[in-house]
Amino acid sequence: MSIEDLTPRETDGTPRESAGMIHPEVRAPGDESERHQDGGRLQHAEAASKPIAAPKTREQQPRGAKIRGNRPIDQGEAAERFLAAPLHQAAHDERLWDLRKKRDVSAHGIPEWEELREIASNIKAHTLSRLDTYLEQFEAAAKANGVHVHWASDGADHNRIVLEILRSHGAKTLVKSKSMLTEECGFRHHMAASGIEIIETDLGERIQQLDNEEPSHIVAPAVHKTRMDVAEVFARTLGTDPENDDAHYLAESQRETTRPYILNADAGMTGCNFAIAETGTVVTCTNEGNADLSGNVPPLQIHSIGIEKVIPRIEDLGVFIRLLSRSALGSPITQYTSHFRGPRPGTEMHYVLVDNGRSERLGMEEFWTSLKCIRCGACMNTCPVYRRSGGLSYGATYAGPIGLIIDPTFNKRKYSTLPFSSTMNGSCTNVCPVKINIHEQIFAWRKVLAEEHQIPLLKQGMMKAAGAVLSRPAAYRAAIGTADSALRALPRFAVYNPLNTWGKKREMPEAPKQSFHAWYKQNRMAGASKKDVASKKDVS
């Protein structure tokens, strides 16, 4: 089978690579969608990345980090396995970089982008500084709308509350839309152990559920999978054709098998993008409409809400809506921005407000601003480490740069290695729509973990030795000279060994014949000394 045979096509035979994944009328030159300053149409998230050539033999999907109780996650080991799968690594990198590029085009398409970021950051800071007041306002407004409001101190409390609600209604099946909070709480696994069947309605989440994996990305849960992986999963679990990896066929197969669950479910659940204190409204943003179905079809409706999701007023919502999808996908808005305010006649609605460590994080001077996060995934899409190692390598609910600063707040020991999985390039901070200083917080976590001895003894010793050398200029210059001489003289096997992690998967740089300090002393300081001598002679 050739690459040409695998290229998706429109009904008229046009290769979809050139046609795009959108309706021809939307692509028409006379449409009124957003445009560049030069008049060209903005290329929003149209899934327009060039197709990746299918290999002659299928490549097995790498699995995530190995979880060993409370022991520190070995993200490096899992990343190595992901890098050893070239098709998956290349596809993952290209897809996410494509989203990053679309984000840039979309952001630059509106002149007030930076002003919106500043306003959003200030709204979040203001709200978090008065979080108790706005949560009480939200609760009062929700109750006035006929909603039952519950408070959960942690993930276990959230799961207990939801289970009690379901059992009080005799509910056995629940359909839910994508929610990182429920993933954080281990909700689906807890419900399964309690005899409640949970069906994920988001396509990516459903793929991951059927493959018994956690989501690898905040916005695109199955982005680490190729369409061949999905075809294999669906063939095994849904009975589809294992040789048909057409994206439309696979998506339609999932839709057909999931729709009956939605129509017959006893209860529905959604997450929450924004909770509006002024009106008691929960707002969810989706591109599949699955939150609308999960929230409006079953007679019992439950919304899981992180307490940091509250914003003061309905007019504030417009700021975040303009930022969210542009940052996540490069599109001006999500397909569905749904407002849930009160129960439909004859139905029941519940809000479960969850803390799960957020109050404690709010009191952390260096890390409280991480609560501003609106879960757009922009920092993940731009991160060179995340793009090349896959989200599952982090072994945590939240991967990528935002995960590096959130995860240790849950468990310092287990996630102690993650803040070191960064190049500290600052790109994550540059793209964050609410201006979280992510890279600075990553550095701050490194300092905290080192001070609390939450890093391996070998690394502690290496850092202590490096500190001793770097704090003494003479010792540093001597060490550099010795290292350069060793690189030039030692045989290859002596340089590329397990102790030299810098030589893993890459070539060491060629050692210069002279250090910059030596060159400067010879060419600049010597010249300056001669000028001083000449100047003194002239004066005399």
Coordinates of C-alpha atoms in Angstrom, one line a residue:
M1 CA 0.0 0.0 0.0
S2 CA 1.4 3.4 -1.0
I3 CA 1.3 6.7 0.9
E4 CA -1.1 7.9 -1.9
D5 CA -3.5 5.1 -0.9
L6 CA -3.5 6.3 2.7
T7 CA -4.1 9.9 1.9
P8 CA -7.7 10.9 3.0
R9 CA -9.8 12.4 0.2
E10 CA -12.9 14.5 -0.3
T11 CA -15.9 13.1 -2.1
D12 CA -14.7 14.7 -5.3
G13 CA -11.3 12.9 -5.0
T14 CA -9.4 16.0 -3.9
P15 CA -6.6 15.0 -1.5
R16 CA -7.6 16.3 1.9
E17 CA -4.1 17.6 2.6
S18 CA -4.7 20.4 0.1
A19 CA -8.4 20.7 0.6
G20 CA -8.4 20.9 4.4
M21 CA -10.8 19.3 6.8
I22 CA -13.5 22.0 6.6
H23 CA -16.6 22.5 4.4
P24 CA -15.9 24.1 0.9
E25 CA -18.1 27.0 1.7
V26 CA -16.0 27.9 4.7
R27 CA -12.9 27.8 2.5
A28 CA -14.5 30.0 -0.1
P29 CA -12.5 33.2 -0.8
G30 CA -15.6 35.4 -0.1
D31 CA -16.3 34.2 3.4
E32 CA -16.3 36.6 6.4
S33 CA -14.0 34.7 8.7
E34 CA -11.0 36.4 10.3
R35 CA -8.2 37.5 8.1
H36 CA -4.6 38.6 8.2
Q37 CA -3.7 42.2 7.8
D38 CA -2.8 41.4 4.2
G39 CA -6.4 40.1 3.6
G40 CA -5.6 36.4 3.6
R41 CA -7.8 34.1 5.5
L42 CA -6.5 32.9 8.9
Q43 CA -5.8 29.2 9.0
H44 CA -7.5 28.2 12.2
A45 CA -7.5 24.7 13.6
E46 CA -8.5 22.8 10.5
A47 CA -6.4 19.7 11.2
A48 CA -4.4 20.8 8.2
S49 CA -1.1 19.2 9.2
K50 CA 0.4 17.2 6.3
P51 CA -0.4 13.5 6.6
I52 CA 2.4 11.4 8.1
A53 CA 3.5 8.6 5.9
A54 CA 2.4 5.2 7.2
P55 CA 5.3 2.8 7.9
K56 CA 5.6 -0.5 6.1
T57 CA 5.2 -2.3 9.4
R58 CA 3.1 -0.9 12.2
E59 CA 4.9 0.7 15.1
Q60 CA 3.7 -0.3 18.6
Q61 CA 2.6 2.7 20.7
P62 CA 4.9 3.4 23.6
R63 CA 3.3 3.2 27.0
G64 CA 3.6 5.8 29.8
A65 CA 5.7 6.1 32.9
K66 CA 5.8 3.1 35.2
I67 CA 4.0 3.9 38.4
R68 CA 5.6 2.4 41.5
G69 CA 3.5 3.5 44.4
N70 CA 4.9 6.7 46.0
R71 CA 8.3 6.3 44.4
P72 CA 9.5 9.2 42.2
I73 CA 8.3 9.1 38.6
D74 CA 11.1 8.2 36.2
Q75 CA 10.1 10.5 33.4
G76 CA 13.4 10.1 31.6
E77 CA 13.0 6.3 31.2
A78 CA 9.5 6.7 29.8
A79 CA 10.7 9.5 27.5
E80 CA 13.4 7.3 26.1
R81 CA 10.8 4.7 25.1
F82 CA 8.8 7.3 23.4
L83 CA 11.8 8.6 21.5
A84 CA 12.6 5.1 20.4
A85 CA 9.3 5.0 18.5
P86 CA 10.2 7.4 15.6
L87 CA 6.7 7.5 13.9
H88 CA 4.9 8.3 17.2
Q89 CA 7.5 10.8 18.2
A90 CA 7.5 12.6 14.9
A91 CA 3.7 12.6 14.7
H92 CA 3.3 13.9 18.2
D93 CA 5.9 16.7 17.7
E94 CA 4.4 17.8 14.4
R95 CA 0.8 17.8 15.6
L96 CA 1.5 19.9 18.6
W97 CA 3.8 22.3 16.8
D98 CA 1.1 22.8 14.2
L99 CA -1.2 23.9 17.0
R100 CA 1.4 26.2 18.3
K101 CA 1.8 27.8 14.9
K102 CA -2.0 28.2 14.6
R103 CA -2.0 29.8 18.0
D104 CA 0.5 32.4 16.9
V105 CA -1.4 33.2 13.7
S106 CA -4.7 33.5 15.6
A107 CA -3.2 35.6 18.4
H108 CA -1.5 38.0 16.0
G109 CA -4.8 38.3 14.2
I110 CA -6.3 40.5 16.9
P111 CA -4.4 43.7 17.9
E112 CA -5.6 43.6 21.5
W113 CA -4.2 40.2 22.2
E114 CA -1.7 41.3 24.8
E115 CA -4.3 43.6 26.4
L116 CA -6.7 40.6 26.7
R117 CA -3.9 38.5 28.4
E118 CA -3.3 41.3 30.9
I119 CA -7.0 41.7 31.7
A120 CA -7.5 38.0 32.1
S121 CA -4.5 37.7 34.4
N122 CA -5.8 40.6 36.5
I123 CA -9.3 39.1 36.7
K124 CA -7.9 35.8 37.9
A125 CA -5.6 37.5 40.4
H126 CA -8.4 39.6 41.8
T127 CA -10.8 36.6 42.0
L128 CA -8.2 34.4 43.7
S129 CA -7.5 37.1 46.3
R130 CA -11.2 37.1 47.2
L131 CA -11.9 33.5 46.4
D132 CA -14.0 32.8 49.5
T133 CA -16.3 35.7 48.7
Y134 CA -16.9 34.8 45.1
L135 CA -17.5 31.1 46.0
E136 CA -20.1 32.0 48.5
Q137 CA -21.7 34.3 45.9
F138 CA -21.6 31.5 43.3
E139 CA -23.2 29.1 45.8
A140 CA -26.0 31.5 46.7
A141 CA -26.8 32.2 43.0
A142 CA -26.8 28.5 42.1
K143 CA -29.1 27.6 45.0
A144 CA -31.5 30.4 43.9
N145 CA -31.5 28.8 40.5
G146 CA -32.6 25.4 41.9
V147 CA -29.2 23.7 41.9
H148 CA -28.0 21.5 44.7
V149 CA -24.5 22.6 45.8
H150 CA -21.9 20.3 47.5
W151 CA -18.4 21.0 48.8
A152 CA -15.6 18.4 48.5
S153 CA -12.4 18.8 50.4
D154 CA -10.4 16.4 48.2
G155 CA -10.8 13.8 45.4
A156 CA -12.0 11.1 47.7
D157 CA -14.7 13.4 49.1
H158 CA -15.7 14.3 45.5
N159 CA -16.1 10.7 44.5
R160 CA -18.1 9.9 47.7
I161 CA -20.5 12.8 47.1
V162 CA -21.1 11.8 43.5
L163 CA -21.6 8.1 44.4
E164 CA -24.2 9.1 47.1
I165 CA -26.1 11.2 44.6
L166 CA -26.1 8.4 42.0
R167 CA -27.2 5.8 44.6
S168 CA -29.9 8.0 45.9
H169 CA -31.4 8.0 42.4
G170 CA -30.8 4.4 41.7
A171 CA -28.4 5.4 38.8
K172 CA -26.2 2.7 37.4
T173 CA -24.9 4.4 34.2
L174 CA -23.3 7.8 33.8
V175 CA -22.1 9.6 30.6
K176 CA -19.6 12.3 31.1
S177 CA -17.7 14.9 29.0
K178 CA -14.0 15.6 29.3
S179 CA -13.0 16.8 32.8
M180 CA -9.4 17.0 34.1
L181 CA -10.7 17.4 37.6
T182 CA -12.4 14.0 37.5
E183 CA -9.1 12.5 36.2
E184 CA -7.3 14.2 39.1
C185 CA -9.8 12.6 41.5
G186 CA -9.5 9.1 40.0
F187 CA -13.3 9.3 39.5
R188 CA -13.8 6.8 36.8
H189 CA -11.8 4.0 38.5
H190 CA -13.6 4.6 41.8
M191 CA -17.0 4.4 40.2
A192 CA -16.1 1.2 38.3
A193 CA -15.1 -0.4 41.6
S194 CA -18.5 0.7 43.1
G195 CA -20.5 -0.8 40.3
I196 CA -21.3 2.4 38.3
E197 CA -20.6 2.3 34.6
I198 CA -19.0 5.4 33.3
I199 CA -18.9 6.2 29.6
E200 CA -16.6 9.0 28.3
T201 CA -18.3 10.9 25.4
D202 CA -15.3 13.0 24.3
L203 CA -13.7 11.2 21.3
G204 CA -10.2 11.4 22.7
E205 CA -11.2 10.5 26.2
R206 CA -13.2 7.5 24.9
I207 CA -10.2 6.3 23.0
Q208 CA -8.1 6.5 26.1
Q209 CA -10.8 4.8 28.2
L210 CA -11.1 1.9 25.7
D211 CA -7.3 1.5 25.7
N212 CA -7.1 1.7 29.6
E213 CA -4.9 4.7 29.5
E214 CA -5.0 8.1 31.1
P215 CA -5.3 11.3 28.9
S216 CA -1.9 12.5 27.7
H217 CA -2.9 16.1 27.0
I218 CA -5.3 18.6 28.6
V219 CA -7.2 19.4 25.4
A220 CA -6.3 16.5 23.1
P221 CA -6.3 13.4 25.3
A222 CA -5.2 10.9 22.6
V223 CA -2.8 13.1 20.7
H224 CA 0.1 10.7 21.3
K225 CA -1.7 8.0 19.3
T226 CA -1.6 7.6 15.5
R227 CA -4.7 6.7 13.6
M228 CA -3.4 3.2 13.2
D229 CA -3.3 2.9 17.0
V230 CA -6.9 4.1 17.2
A231 CA -7.9 1.6 14.5
E232 CA -6.3 -1.2 16.6
V233 CA -8.1 -0.1 19.8
F234 CA -11.5 0.3 18.2
A235 CA -11.1 -3.1 16.4
R236 CA -10.4 -4.7 19.7
T237 CA -13.1 -3.0 21.7
L238 CA -15.8 -1.9 19.2
G239 CA -15.4 -4.5 16.5
T240 CA -14.4 -2.1 13.7
D241 CA -12.3 -3.0 10.7
P242 CA -8.7 -3.2 12.0
E243 CA -7.4 -2.3 8.5
N244 CA -9.5 0.8 8.2
D245 CA -7.7 3.7 9.8
D246 CA -9.6 6.5 8.1
A247 CA -10.3 9.2 10.7
H248 CA -13.9 9.8 9.6
Y249 CA -14.7 6.1 9.8
L250 CA -13.2 5.8 13.2
A251 CA -14.9 8.9 14.6
E252 CA -18.3 7.8 13.2
S253 CA -17.8 4.4 14.7
Q254 CA -17.3 5.9 18.1
R255 CA -20.3 8.2 17.7
E256 CA -22.6 5.3 16.7
T257 CA -21.5 3.1 19.7
T258 CA -21.6 6.0 22.2
R259 CA -24.9 7.6 21.2
P260 CA -27.1 4.7 22.7
Y261 CA -25.3 5.1 26.0
I262 CA -26.2 8.8 26.1
L263 CA -29.8 8.3 25.2
N264 CA -30.2 5.6 27.9
A265 CA -27.9 6.9 30.7
D266 CA -29.3 7.4 34.2
A267 CA -27.1 10.4 34.8
G268 CA -24.8 12.9 33.0
M269 CA -21.7 14.7 34.2
T270 CA -19.6 17.6 32.8
G271 CA -16.6 19.5 33.9
C272 CA -16.4 23.2 34.1
N273 CA -14.3 25.8 32.2
F274 CA -15.7 28.8 34.0
A275 CA -18.1 29.2 37.0
I276 CA -19.7 32.6 37.0
A277 CA -20.3 33.9 40.6
E278 CA -22.8 36.6 39.5
T279 CA -25.3 34.2 38.0
G280 CA -24.4 30.7 39.4
T281 CA -23.7 29.5 35.8
V282 CA -21.3 26.7 34.8
V283 CA -19.8 27.2 31.3
T284 CA -18.2 24.4 29.3
C285 CA -16.4 24.7 26.1
T286 CA -16.3 21.8 23.7
N287 CA -15.9 21.1 19.9
E288 CA -18.0 18.0 19.8
G289 CA -21.2 19.0 21.7
N290 CA -20.8 16.0 24.0
A291 CA -21.1 18.2 27.1
D292 CA -24.5 19.4 25.8
L293 CA -25.6 15.8 25.4
S294 CA -24.2 14.7 28.7
G295 CA -25.8 17.6 30.5
N296 CA -29.2 17.8 28.8
V297 CA -30.3 14.3 27.9
P298 CA -30.1 12.3 31.3
P299 CA -32.6 13.3 34.0
L300 CA -29.8 13.7 36.6
Q301 CA -27.1 16.3 35.9
I302 CA -23.8 16.6 37.8
H303 CA -21.1 19.2 37.3
S304 CA -17.6 18.8 38.9
I305 CA -16.0 22.2 39.5
G306 CA -12.5 23.1 40.7
I307 CA -12.9 26.1 43.1
E308 CA -10.3 28.1 41.1
K309 CA -12.7 28.1 38.1
V310 CA -14.9 30.8 39.5
I311 CA -14.9 34.3 37.8
P312 CA -16.8 37.3 39.1
R313 CA -19.2 38.4 36.3
I314 CA -20.8 37.3 33.1
E315 CA -19.0 40.1 31.2
D316 CA -15.6 38.7 32.3
L317 CA -16.4 35.5 30.4
G318 CA -15.9 37.2 27.1
V319 CA -12.3 37.9 27.8
F320 CA -11.5 34.3 28.6
I321 CA -13.6 32.9 25.7
R322 CA -11.5 35.0 23.2
L323 CA -8.3 33.6 24.7
L324 CA -9.1 30.0 25.4
S325 CA -9.6 28.4 22.0
R326 CA -7.1 30.6 20.3
S327 CA -4.5 29.5 22.7
A328 CA -5.5 25.8 22.6
L329 CA -6.2 25.2 18.9
G330 CA -5.7 28.4 17.0
S331 CA -9.4 28.8 16.4
P332 CA -11.4 32.0 17.3
I333 CA -13.9 30.1 19.5
T334 CA -14.9 26.5 20.4
Q335 CA -17.8 25.0 18.5
Y336 CA -20.0 24.9 21.6
T337 CA -19.8 27.3 24.6
S338 CA -22.5 25.9 26.8
H339 CA -24.1 27.6 29.8
F340 CA -25.7 25.5 32.5
R341 CA -27.7 27.6 35.0
G342 CA -30.5 25.5 36.4
P343 CA -32.3 22.1 36.1
R344 CA -34.8 21.5 33.3
P345 CA -38.4 20.8 34.5
G346 CA -38.6 17.3 36.0
T347 CA -34.8 16.9 36.3
E348 CA -32.2 17.5 39.0
M349 CA -28.9 19.4 38.9
H350 CA -25.9 19.2 41.3
Y351 CA -22.7 21.2 41.5
V352 CA -19.7 19.6 43.3
L353 CA -17.1 22.3 44.2
V354 CA -13.8 20.6 44.8
D355 CA -10.7 21.9 46.7
N356 CA -8.3 19.0 46.5
G357 CA -5.2 21.0 47.6
R358 CA -6.1 24.3 45.9
S359 CA -6.6 26.2 49.1
E360 CA -3.2 25.1 50.3
R361 CA -1.6 26.1 46.9
L362 CA -3.3 29.5 47.2
G363 CA -1.2 30.1 50.3
M364 CA 2.1 29.3 48.5
E365 CA 3.8 32.6 47.8
E366 CA 5.7 31.4 44.8
F367 CA 3.1 29.0 43.3
W368 CA -0.4 30.4 43.9
T369 CA -0.6 32.0 40.5
S370 CA -0.7 28.5 38.9
L371 CA -4.3 28.6 40.0
K372 CA -4.9 31.1 37.1
C373 CA -4.6 28.3 34.6
I374 CA -7.5 27.9 32.2
R375 CA -6.4 24.5 30.9
C376 CA -5.7 25.6 27.3
G377 CA -2.6 23.4 26.8
A378 CA -0.7 26.1 25.0
C379 CA 2.4 25.6 27.2
M380 CA 2.4 21.9 26.4
N381 CA 2.1 22.6 22.6
T382 CA 5.2 24.8 22.7
C383 CA 7.4 22.8 25.1
P384 CA 10.2 20.9 23.3
V385 CA 10.5 18.3 26.1
Y386 CA 6.7 17.5 26.1
R387 CA 6.5 17.4 22.3
R388 CA 9.3 14.9 22.1
S389 CA 8.5 12.7 25.2
G390 CA 4.7 12.4 25.2
G391 CA 2.3 13.3 28.0
L392 CA 2.1 9.9 29.5
S393 CA 5.8 9.9 30.3
Y394 CA 5.1 12.3 33.2
G395 CA 3.0 9.7 35.0
A396 CA 0.6 12.4 36.3
T397 CA -2.8 13.9 35.5
Y398 CA -1.1 17.1 34.4
A399 CA 1.8 16.9 32.0
G400 CA 4.1 19.4 30.3
P401 CA 5.1 22.7 31.8
I402 CA 1.9 23.4 33.8
G403 CA 2.2 19.9 35.2
L404 CA 5.7 20.5 36.4
I405 CA 4.4 23.2 38.8
I406 CA 1.0 21.7 39.7
D407 CA 1.9 18.0 40.3
P408 CA 4.4 18.6 43.2
T409 CA 1.7 20.4 45.1
F410 CA -0.2 17.1 45.2
N411 CA 2.8 14.9 46.1
K412 CA 6.4 16.3 46.4
R413 CA 8.1 12.9 46.6
K414 CA 6.3 11.2 43.7
Y415 CA 6.6 14.1 41.3
S416 CA 10.0 15.4 42.6
T417 CA 11.8 14.6 39.3
L418 CA 9.3 16.4 37.0
P419 CA 10.5 20.1 37.5
F420 CA 13.9 18.9 36.2
S421 CA 12.2 17.8 32.9
S422 CA 12.5 21.3 31.3
T423 CA 15.0 23.3 29.2
M424 CA 13.9 26.5 31.0
N425 CA 13.5 28.3 27.7
G426 CA 10.5 30.3 28.8
S427 CA 8.4 29.6 25.8
C428 CA 5.6 28.3 28.1
T429 CA 5.4 31.6 29.9
N430 CA 5.4 33.5 26.6
V431 CA 2.3 31.7 25.3
C432 CA 0.3 31.4 28.5
P433 CA -3.0 33.4 28.0
V434 CA -3.2 34.4 31.7
K435 CA 0.5 35.2 32.0
I436 CA 1.5 32.6 34.6
N437 CA 5.3 32.8 35.1
I438 CA 5.6 29.1 34.4
H439 CA 9.4 28.8 33.9
E440 CA 10.1 30.8 37.0
Q441 CA 7.9 28.5 39.0
I442 CA 9.6 25.5 37.6
F443 CA 13.0 26.9 38.8
A444 CA 11.4 27.7 42.2
W445 CA 10.3 24.1 42.5
R446 CA 13.8 22.9 41.8
K447 CA 15.1 25.0 44.6
V448 CA 12.4 23.8 47.0
L449 CA 12.9 20.2 46.2
A450 CA 16.7 20.5 46.6
E451 CA 16.4 22.2 49.9
E452 CA 13.9 19.5 51.2
H453 CA 16.2 16.7 49.8
Q454 CA 13.5 15.4 47.5
I455 CA 16.0 14.7 44.7
P456 CA 18.2 11.6 44.3
L457 CA 21.4 11.5 46.3
L458 CA 23.5 11.3 43.2
K459 CA 22.0 14.5 41.8
Q460 CA 22.4 16.2 45.1
G461 CA 26.1 15.3 45.1
M462 CA 26.5 16.5 41.6
M463 CA 24.7 19.8 42.3
K464 CA 26.8 20.4 45.4
A465 CA 30.0 19.7 43.5
A466 CA 28.8 22.0 40.6
G467 CA 28.0 24.7 43.1
A468 CA 31.5 24.5 44.6
V469 CA 33.1 24.7 41.2
L470 CA 30.9 27.5 39.8
S471 CA 31.3 29.7 42.9
R472 CA 35.1 29.8 42.4
P473 CA 36.3 31.3 39.1
A474 CA 39.7 29.7 39.3
A475 CA 38.3 26.3 40.0
Y476 CA 35.8 26.7 37.2
R477 CA 38.4 27.7 34.6
A478 CA 40.6 24.8 35.7
A479 CA 37.7 22.4 35.4
I480 CA 36.8 23.6 31.9
G481 CA 40.4 23.3 30.8
T482 CA 40.6 19.7 32.1
A483 CA 37.3 18.8 30.5
D484 CA 38.3 20.2 27.1
S485 CA 41.6 18.4 27.2
A486 CA 39.9 15.1 28.1
L487 CA 37.4 15.4 25.3
R488 CA 40.2 15.9 22.8
A489 CA 42.4 13.1 24.1
L490 CA 40.1 10.3 25.5
P491 CA 38.9 7.5 23.3
R492 CA 35.2 7.5 22.3
F493 CA 34.2 4.6 24.7
A494 CA 35.6 6.6 27.6
V495 CA 33.5 9.7 26.8
Y496 CA 30.3 8.0 25.8
N497 CA 29.5 6.0 28.9
P498 CA 26.5 5.7 31.2
L499 CA 28.0 8.3 33.6
N500 CA 28.0 11.0 30.8
T501 CA 24.3 11.7 30.4
W502 CA 25.1 14.6 28.0
G503 CA 26.5 12.0 25.5
K504 CA 23.3 10.0 25.5
K505 CA 21.5 10.1 22.1
R506 CA 23.8 13.0 20.9
E507 CA 27.3 14.0 20.0
M508 CA 29.3 16.0 22.4
P509 CA 30.4 19.4 21.0
E510 CA 33.9 19.7 19.7
A511 CA 36.3 20.9 22.4
P512 CA 37.7 24.3 21.6
K513 CA 41.5 24.8 21.6
Q514 CA 41.2 27.8 23.8
S515 CA 38.7 29.0 26.4
F516 CA 37.0 32.3 26.0
H517 CA 38.6 33.6 29.2
A518 CA 42.1 32.7 27.9
W519 CA 41.3 34.2 24.5
Y520 CA 40.1 37.4 26.1
K521 CA 43.1 37.6 28.4
Q522 CA 45.4 37.2 25.4
N523 CA 43.6 39.5 22.9
R524 CA 41.9 42.1 25.0
M525 CA 43.5 42.4 28.4
A526 CA 47.1 42.2 26.9
G527 CA 46.2 45.0 24.4
A528 CA 44.7 47.1 27.2
S529 CA 47.9 46.7 29.3
K530 CA 50.1 47.9 26.4
K531 CA 47.9 51.0 25.9
D532 CA 48.2 51.8 29.6
V533 CA 52.0 51.6 29.4
A534 CA 52.0 53.7 26.3
S535 CA 49.7 56.3 27.9
K536 CA 52.0 56.6 30.9
K537 CA 55.0 57.1 28.7
D538 CA 53.2 59.9 26.9
V539 CA 52.3 61.6 30.1
S540 CA 55.9 61.4 31.4

